[in-house]
Short mmCIF file of C-alpha atoms in Angstrom, two decimals:
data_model
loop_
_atom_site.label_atom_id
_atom_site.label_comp_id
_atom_site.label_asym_id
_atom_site.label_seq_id
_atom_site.Cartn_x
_atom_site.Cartn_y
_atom_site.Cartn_z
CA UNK A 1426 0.00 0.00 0.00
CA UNK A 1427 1.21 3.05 -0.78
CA UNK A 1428 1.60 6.38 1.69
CA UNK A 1429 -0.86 8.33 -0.07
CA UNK A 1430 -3.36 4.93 -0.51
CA UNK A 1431 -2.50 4.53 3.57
CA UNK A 1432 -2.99 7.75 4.45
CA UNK A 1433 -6.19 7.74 2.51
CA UNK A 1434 -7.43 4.26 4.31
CA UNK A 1435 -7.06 5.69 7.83
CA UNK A 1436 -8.85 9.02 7.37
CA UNK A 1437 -12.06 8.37 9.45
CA UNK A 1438 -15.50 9.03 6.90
CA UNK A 1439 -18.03 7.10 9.61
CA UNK A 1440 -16.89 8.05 12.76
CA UNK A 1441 -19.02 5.78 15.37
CA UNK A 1442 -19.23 4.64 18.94
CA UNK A 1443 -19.72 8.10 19.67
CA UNK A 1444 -21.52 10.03 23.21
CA UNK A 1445 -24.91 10.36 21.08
CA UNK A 1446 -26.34 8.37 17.93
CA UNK A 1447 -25.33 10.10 14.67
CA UNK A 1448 -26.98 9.35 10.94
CA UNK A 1449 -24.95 10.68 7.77
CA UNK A 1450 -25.16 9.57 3.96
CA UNK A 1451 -22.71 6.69 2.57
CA UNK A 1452 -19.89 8.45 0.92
CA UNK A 1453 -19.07 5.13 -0.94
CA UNK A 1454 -20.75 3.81 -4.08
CA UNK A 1455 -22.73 0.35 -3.59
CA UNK A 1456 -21.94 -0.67 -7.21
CA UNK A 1457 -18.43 0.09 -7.69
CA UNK A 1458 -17.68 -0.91 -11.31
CA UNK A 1459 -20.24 -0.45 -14.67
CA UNK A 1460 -22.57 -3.22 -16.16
CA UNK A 1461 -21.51 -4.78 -19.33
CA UNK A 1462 -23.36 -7.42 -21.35
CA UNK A 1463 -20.56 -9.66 -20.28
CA UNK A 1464 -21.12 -9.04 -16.42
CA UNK A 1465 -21.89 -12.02 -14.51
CA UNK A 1466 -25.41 -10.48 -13.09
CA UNK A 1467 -28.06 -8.79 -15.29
CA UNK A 1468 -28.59 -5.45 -15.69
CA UNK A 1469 -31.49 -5.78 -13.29
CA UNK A 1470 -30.01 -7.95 -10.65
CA UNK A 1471 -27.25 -5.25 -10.73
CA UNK A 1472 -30.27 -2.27 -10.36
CA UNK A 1473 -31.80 -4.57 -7.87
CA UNK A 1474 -28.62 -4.56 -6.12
CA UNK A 1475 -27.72 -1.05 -5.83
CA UNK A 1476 -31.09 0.20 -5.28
CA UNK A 1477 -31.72 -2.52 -2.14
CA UNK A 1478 -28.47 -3.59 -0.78
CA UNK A 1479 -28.85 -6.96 -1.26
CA UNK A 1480 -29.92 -9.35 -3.49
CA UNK A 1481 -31.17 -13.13 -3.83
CA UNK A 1482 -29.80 -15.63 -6.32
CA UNK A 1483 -32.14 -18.65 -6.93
CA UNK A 1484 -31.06 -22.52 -7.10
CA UNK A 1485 -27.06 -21.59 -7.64
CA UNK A 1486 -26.54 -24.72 -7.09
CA UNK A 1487 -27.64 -28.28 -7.49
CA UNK A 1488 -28.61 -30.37 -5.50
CA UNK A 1489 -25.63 -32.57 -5.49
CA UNK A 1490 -23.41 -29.81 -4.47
CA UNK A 1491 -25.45 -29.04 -1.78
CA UNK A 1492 -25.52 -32.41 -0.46
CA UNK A 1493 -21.95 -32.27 -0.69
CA UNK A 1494 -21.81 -29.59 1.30
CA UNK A 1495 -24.49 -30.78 3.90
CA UNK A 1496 -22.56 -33.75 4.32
CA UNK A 1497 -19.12 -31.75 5.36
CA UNK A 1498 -21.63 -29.04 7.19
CA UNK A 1499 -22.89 -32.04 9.53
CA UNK A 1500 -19.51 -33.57 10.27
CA UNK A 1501 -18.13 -30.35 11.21
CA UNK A 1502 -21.15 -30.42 13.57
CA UNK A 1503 -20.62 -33.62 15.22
CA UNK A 1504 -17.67 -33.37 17.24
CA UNK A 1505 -15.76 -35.73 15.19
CA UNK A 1506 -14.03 -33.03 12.74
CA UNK A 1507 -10.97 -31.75 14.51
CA UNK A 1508 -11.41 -27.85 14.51
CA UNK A 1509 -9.49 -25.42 16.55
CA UNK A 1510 -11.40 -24.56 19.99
CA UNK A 1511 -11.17 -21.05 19.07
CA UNK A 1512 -13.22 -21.56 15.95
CA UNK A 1513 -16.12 -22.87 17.30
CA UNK A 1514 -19.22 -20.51 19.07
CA UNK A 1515 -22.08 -21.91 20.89
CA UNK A 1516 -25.90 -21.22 21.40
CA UNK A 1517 -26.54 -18.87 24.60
CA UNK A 1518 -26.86 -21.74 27.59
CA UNK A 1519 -25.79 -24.78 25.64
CA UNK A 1520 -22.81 -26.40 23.71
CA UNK A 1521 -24.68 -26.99 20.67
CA UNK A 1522 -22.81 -25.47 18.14
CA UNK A 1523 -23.74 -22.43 16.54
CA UNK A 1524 -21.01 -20.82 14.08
CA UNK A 1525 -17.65 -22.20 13.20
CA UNK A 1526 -15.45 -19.84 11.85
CA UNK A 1527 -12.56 -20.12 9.48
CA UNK A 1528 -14.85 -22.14 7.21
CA UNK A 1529 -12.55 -21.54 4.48
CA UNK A 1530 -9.34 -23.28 6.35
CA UNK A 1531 -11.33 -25.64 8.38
CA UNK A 1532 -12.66 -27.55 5.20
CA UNK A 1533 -11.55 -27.72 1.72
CA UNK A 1534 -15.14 -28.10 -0.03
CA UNK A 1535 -16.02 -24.83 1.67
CA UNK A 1536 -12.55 -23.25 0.86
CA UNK A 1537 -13.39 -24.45 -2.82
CA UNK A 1538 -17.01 -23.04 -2.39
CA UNK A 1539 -15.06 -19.65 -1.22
CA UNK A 1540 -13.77 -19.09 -4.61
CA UNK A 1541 -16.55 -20.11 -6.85
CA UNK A 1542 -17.04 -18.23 -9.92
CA UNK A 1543 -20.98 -17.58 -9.42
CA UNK A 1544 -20.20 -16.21 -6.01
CA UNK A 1545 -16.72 -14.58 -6.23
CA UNK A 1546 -17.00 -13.69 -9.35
CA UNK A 1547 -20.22 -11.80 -9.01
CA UNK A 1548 -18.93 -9.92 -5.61
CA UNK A 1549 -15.96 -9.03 -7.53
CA UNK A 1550 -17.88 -7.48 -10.16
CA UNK A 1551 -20.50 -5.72 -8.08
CA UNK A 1552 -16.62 -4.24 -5.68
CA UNK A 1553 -14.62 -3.85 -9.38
CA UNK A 1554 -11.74 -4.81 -7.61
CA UNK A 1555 -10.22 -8.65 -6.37
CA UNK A 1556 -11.50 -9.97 -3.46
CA UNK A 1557 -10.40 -11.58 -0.42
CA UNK A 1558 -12.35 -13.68 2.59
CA UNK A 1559 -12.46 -11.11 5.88
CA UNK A 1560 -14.26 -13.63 7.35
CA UNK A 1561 -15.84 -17.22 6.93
CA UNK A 1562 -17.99 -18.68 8.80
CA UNK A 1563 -20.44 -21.82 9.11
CA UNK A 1564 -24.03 -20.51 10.47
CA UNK A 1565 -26.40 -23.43 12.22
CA UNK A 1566 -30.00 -22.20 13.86
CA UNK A 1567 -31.01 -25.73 15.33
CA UNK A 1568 -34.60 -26.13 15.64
CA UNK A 1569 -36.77 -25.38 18.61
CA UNK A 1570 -34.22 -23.19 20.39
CA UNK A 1571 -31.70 -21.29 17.49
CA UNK A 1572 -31.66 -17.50 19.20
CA UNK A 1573 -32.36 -14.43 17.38
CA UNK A 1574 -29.46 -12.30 16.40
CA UNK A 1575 -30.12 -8.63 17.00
CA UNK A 1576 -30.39 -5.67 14.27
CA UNK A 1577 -26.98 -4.21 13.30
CA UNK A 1578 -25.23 -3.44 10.20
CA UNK A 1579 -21.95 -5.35 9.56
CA UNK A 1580 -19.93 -2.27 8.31
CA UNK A 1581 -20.23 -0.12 12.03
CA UNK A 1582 -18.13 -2.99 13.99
CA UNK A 1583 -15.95 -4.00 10.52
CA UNK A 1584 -14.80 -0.56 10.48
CA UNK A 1585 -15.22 0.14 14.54
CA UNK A 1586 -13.10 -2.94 15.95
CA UNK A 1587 -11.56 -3.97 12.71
CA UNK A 1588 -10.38 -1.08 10.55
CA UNK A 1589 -12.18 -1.25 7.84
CA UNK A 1590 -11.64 1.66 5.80
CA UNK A 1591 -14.60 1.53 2.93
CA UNK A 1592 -18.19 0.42 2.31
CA UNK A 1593 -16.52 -1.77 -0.63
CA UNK A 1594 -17.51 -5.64 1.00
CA UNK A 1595 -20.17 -7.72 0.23
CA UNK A 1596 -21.58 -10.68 2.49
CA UNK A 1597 -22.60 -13.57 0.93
CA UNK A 1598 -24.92 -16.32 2.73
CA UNK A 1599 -25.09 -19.93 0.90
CA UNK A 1600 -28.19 -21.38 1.89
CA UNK A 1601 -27.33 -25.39 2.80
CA UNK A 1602 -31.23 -25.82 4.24
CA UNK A 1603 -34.84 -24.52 3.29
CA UNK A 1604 -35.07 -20.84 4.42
CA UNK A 1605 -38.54 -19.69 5.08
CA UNK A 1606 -40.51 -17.10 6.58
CA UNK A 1607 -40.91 -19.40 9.98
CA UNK A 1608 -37.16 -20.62 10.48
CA UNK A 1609 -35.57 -17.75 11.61
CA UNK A 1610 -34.18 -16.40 8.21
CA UNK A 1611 -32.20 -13.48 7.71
CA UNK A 1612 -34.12 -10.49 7.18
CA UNK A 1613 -32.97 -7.31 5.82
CA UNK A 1614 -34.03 -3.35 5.26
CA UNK A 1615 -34.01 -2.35 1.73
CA UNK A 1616 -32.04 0.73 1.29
CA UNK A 1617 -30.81 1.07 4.72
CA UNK A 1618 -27.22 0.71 3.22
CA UNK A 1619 -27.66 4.28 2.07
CA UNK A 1620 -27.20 5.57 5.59
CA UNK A 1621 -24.73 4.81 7.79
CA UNK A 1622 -25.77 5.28 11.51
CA UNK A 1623 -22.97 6.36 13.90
CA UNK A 1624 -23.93 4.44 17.07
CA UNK A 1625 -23.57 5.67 20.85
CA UNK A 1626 -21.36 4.29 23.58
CA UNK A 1627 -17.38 3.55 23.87
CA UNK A 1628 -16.20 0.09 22.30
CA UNK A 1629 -15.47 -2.31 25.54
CA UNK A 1630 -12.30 -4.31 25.67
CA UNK A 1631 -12.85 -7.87 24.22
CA UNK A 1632 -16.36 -6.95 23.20
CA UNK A 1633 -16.29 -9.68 20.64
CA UNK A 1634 -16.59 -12.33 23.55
CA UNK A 1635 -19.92 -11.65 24.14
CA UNK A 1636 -21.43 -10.01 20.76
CA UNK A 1637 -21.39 -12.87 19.14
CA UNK A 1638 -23.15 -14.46 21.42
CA UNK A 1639 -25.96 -11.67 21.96
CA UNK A 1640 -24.59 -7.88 20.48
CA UNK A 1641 -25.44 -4.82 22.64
CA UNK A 1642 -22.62 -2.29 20.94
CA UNK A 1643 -22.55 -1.23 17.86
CA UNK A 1644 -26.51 -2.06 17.16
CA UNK A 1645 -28.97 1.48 16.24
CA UNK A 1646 -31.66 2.65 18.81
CA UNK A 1647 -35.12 1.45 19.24
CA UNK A 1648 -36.24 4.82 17.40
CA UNK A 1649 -33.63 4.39 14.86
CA UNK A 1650 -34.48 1.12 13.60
CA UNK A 1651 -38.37 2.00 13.76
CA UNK A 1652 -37.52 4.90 11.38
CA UNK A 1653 -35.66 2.71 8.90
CA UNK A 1654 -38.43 -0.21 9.47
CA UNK A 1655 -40.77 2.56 8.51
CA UNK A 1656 -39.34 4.30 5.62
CA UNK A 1657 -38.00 0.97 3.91
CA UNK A 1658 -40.12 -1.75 5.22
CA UNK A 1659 -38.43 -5.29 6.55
CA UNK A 1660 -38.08 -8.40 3.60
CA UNK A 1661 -37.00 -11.66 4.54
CA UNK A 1662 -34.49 -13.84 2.13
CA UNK A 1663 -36.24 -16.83 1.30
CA UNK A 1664 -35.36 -19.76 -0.78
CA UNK A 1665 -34.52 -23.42 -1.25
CA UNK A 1666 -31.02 -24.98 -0.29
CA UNK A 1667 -28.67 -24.05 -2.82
CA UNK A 1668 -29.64 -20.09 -3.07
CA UNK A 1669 -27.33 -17.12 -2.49
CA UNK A 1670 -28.29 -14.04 -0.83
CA UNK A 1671 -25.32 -11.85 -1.60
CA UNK A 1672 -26.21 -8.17 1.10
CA UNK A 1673 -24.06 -5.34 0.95
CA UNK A 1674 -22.01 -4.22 4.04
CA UNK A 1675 -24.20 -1.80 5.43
CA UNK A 1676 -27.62 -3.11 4.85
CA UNK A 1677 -29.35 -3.23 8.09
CA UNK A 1678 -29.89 -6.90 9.11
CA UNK A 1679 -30.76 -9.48 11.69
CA UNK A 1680 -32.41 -12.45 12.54
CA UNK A 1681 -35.60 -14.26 14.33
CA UNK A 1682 -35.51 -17.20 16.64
CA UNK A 1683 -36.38 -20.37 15.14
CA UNK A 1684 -38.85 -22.64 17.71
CA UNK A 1685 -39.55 -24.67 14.74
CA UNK A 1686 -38.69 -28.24 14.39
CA UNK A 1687 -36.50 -27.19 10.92
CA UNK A 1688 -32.98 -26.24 11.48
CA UNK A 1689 -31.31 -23.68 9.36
CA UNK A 1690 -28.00 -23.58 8.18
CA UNK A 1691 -25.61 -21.34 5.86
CA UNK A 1692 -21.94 -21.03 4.33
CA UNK A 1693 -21.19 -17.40 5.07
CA UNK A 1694 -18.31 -15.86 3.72
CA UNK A 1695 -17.57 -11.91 4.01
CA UNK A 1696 -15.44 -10.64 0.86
CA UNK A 1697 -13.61 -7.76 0.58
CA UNK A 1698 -11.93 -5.41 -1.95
CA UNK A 1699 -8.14 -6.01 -1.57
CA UNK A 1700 -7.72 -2.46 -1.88
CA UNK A 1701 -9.72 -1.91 1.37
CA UNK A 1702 -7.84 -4.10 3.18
CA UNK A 1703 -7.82 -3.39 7.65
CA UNK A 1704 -6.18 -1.16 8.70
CA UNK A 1705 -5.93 -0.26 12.51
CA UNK A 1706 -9.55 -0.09 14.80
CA UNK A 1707 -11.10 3.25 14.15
CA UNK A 1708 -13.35 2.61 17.43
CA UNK A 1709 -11.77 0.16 19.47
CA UNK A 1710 -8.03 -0.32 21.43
CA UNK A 1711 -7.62 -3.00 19.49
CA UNK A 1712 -8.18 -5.30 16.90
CA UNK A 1713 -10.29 -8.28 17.11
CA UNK A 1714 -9.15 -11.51 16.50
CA UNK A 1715 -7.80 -13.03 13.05
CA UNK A 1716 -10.81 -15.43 13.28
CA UNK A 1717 -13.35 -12.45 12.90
CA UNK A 1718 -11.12 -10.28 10.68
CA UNK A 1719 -8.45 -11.22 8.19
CA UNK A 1720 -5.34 -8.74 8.84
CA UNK A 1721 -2.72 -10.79 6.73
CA UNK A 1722 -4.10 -12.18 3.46
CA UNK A 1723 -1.40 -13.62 1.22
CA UNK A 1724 -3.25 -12.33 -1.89
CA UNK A 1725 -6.59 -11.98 -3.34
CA UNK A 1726 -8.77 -15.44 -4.30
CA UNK A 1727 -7.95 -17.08 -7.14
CA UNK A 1728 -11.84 -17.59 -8.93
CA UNK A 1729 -12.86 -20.76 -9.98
CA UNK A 1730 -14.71 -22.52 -11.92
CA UNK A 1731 -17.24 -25.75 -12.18
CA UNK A 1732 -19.09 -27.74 -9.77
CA UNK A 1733 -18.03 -28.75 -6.33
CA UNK A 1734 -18.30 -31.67 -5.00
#
């Protein structure tokens, strides 16, 4: 990186974790690079995209992939799969496990499904730029008792506790079970990635420990989240196993319980630009931990092609 590209990466555009709650307009673009005919989206997923902040990418892959990937997704579950301790997060009051992160290094179908062309290659169209993984992560909402996870937007505690410089990542969630309505699916507000809101209160040492669990920092008021719920209603991705919901970094997001009998489960992988790679915390001591944020990447992803599996 060069002086001028450093100096440029730690000047401070969304100051947050400030005494009072603060809104201001994105100064980044959403779509970073122009549509061509030989783009991997359409010209209306790519609208779609920009105009929502987030978008959802029907039966991506077949069923045999996904039972691929079910198959390594349960083993990892089981206790059998040797993963570091460090990796692995648990529902609130029980050892059932809920995320395991470095997806990407803890399994080689899921580092394959990392760099797949019809989701790398699309985030690295919709960023214009190579991509890297900030973070990977395996998501599992058992039935009957997967917990909600509380309203934020990923961008305030990227660039708060990571160093983050720019709105230029995109999230994408691999859907490895049925999501529906009922389940606890991720929900989203359309167009909330247009604002970024500055939120109140000092960053706590170590706050990762418990925001994973349950997050209390870094999350909008009651009144602010009515307002956005208001102006830009609440959708819900839905879709069969095998869909992609690819959301932008900002998009204001969350999640339901799930007290149904159906468990839900995802491949999550965060990419961002290589140009925007962390830099030091812009709201916290320190950074967090290489499991939640990438500060080292040996290069950008080499895109593949062709099924998995």
């Amino acid at each position: 990186m060069t002086q001028s590209a450093f100096d440029t990466a730690n000047h401070d555009d969304y100051p947050t974790r400030l005494p009072a709650e603060k809104w201001q307009e994105r100064k980044d673009p959403v779509v970073w690079g122009n549509w061509t005919p030989e783009a991997p989206l359409t010209r209306a997923q790519t609208e779609s995209f920009e105009k929502n902040g987030y978008l959802v990418l029907k039966d991506v892959f077949s069923p045999a992939e996904v039972a691929a990937l079910q198959k390594e997704s349960a083993h990892m579950r089981s206790g059998e799969a040797k993963i570091a301790e460090d990796n692995v997060i648990t529902e609130p009051g029980s050892n059932e496990v809920r995320t395991v992160f470095r997806l990407d290094e803890e399994n080689a179908l899921f580092a394959r499904l990392a760099s797949d062309r019809r989701i790398a290659g699309a985030v690295s169209f919709l960023l214009d730029d190579e991509v890297y993984l900030h973070q990977s992560r395996l998501n599992y909402k058992p039935g009957f008792t997967g917990k909600e996870f509380y309203w934020h937007s990923d961008f305030e505690t990227w660039h708060a506790e990571d160093g983050m410089p720019r709105m230029r990542a995109i999230s994408a969630s691999i859907l490895l079970t049925d999501n529906d309505a009922l389940n606890g699916p991720l929900m989203l507000m359309p167009g909330t990635h247009k604002n970024f809101i500055a939120c109140a209160g000092e960053t706590p040492e170590d706050n990762h420990k418990t925001s994973l669990k349950k997050q209390e920092i870094g999350v909008p008021s009651h009144d602010a989240l009515t307002k956005m719920a208001k102006e830009h209603g609440i959708d819900y991705a839905s879709g069969k196993a095998g869909t992609v919901v690819l959301f932008d970094c900002n998009t204001m997001h969350g999640s339901n319980g799930n007290i149904t009998p159906f468990p839900r489960s995802n491949a999550f992988f965060v990419y961002n630009a290589w140009s925007n790679r962390v830099v030091q915390p812009f709201a916290a001591k320190n950074p967090r931990p290489a499991f939640l944020s990438s500060r080292d990447p040996k290069g950008p992803i080499s895109i593949e092609s062709g099924k998995i599996g």
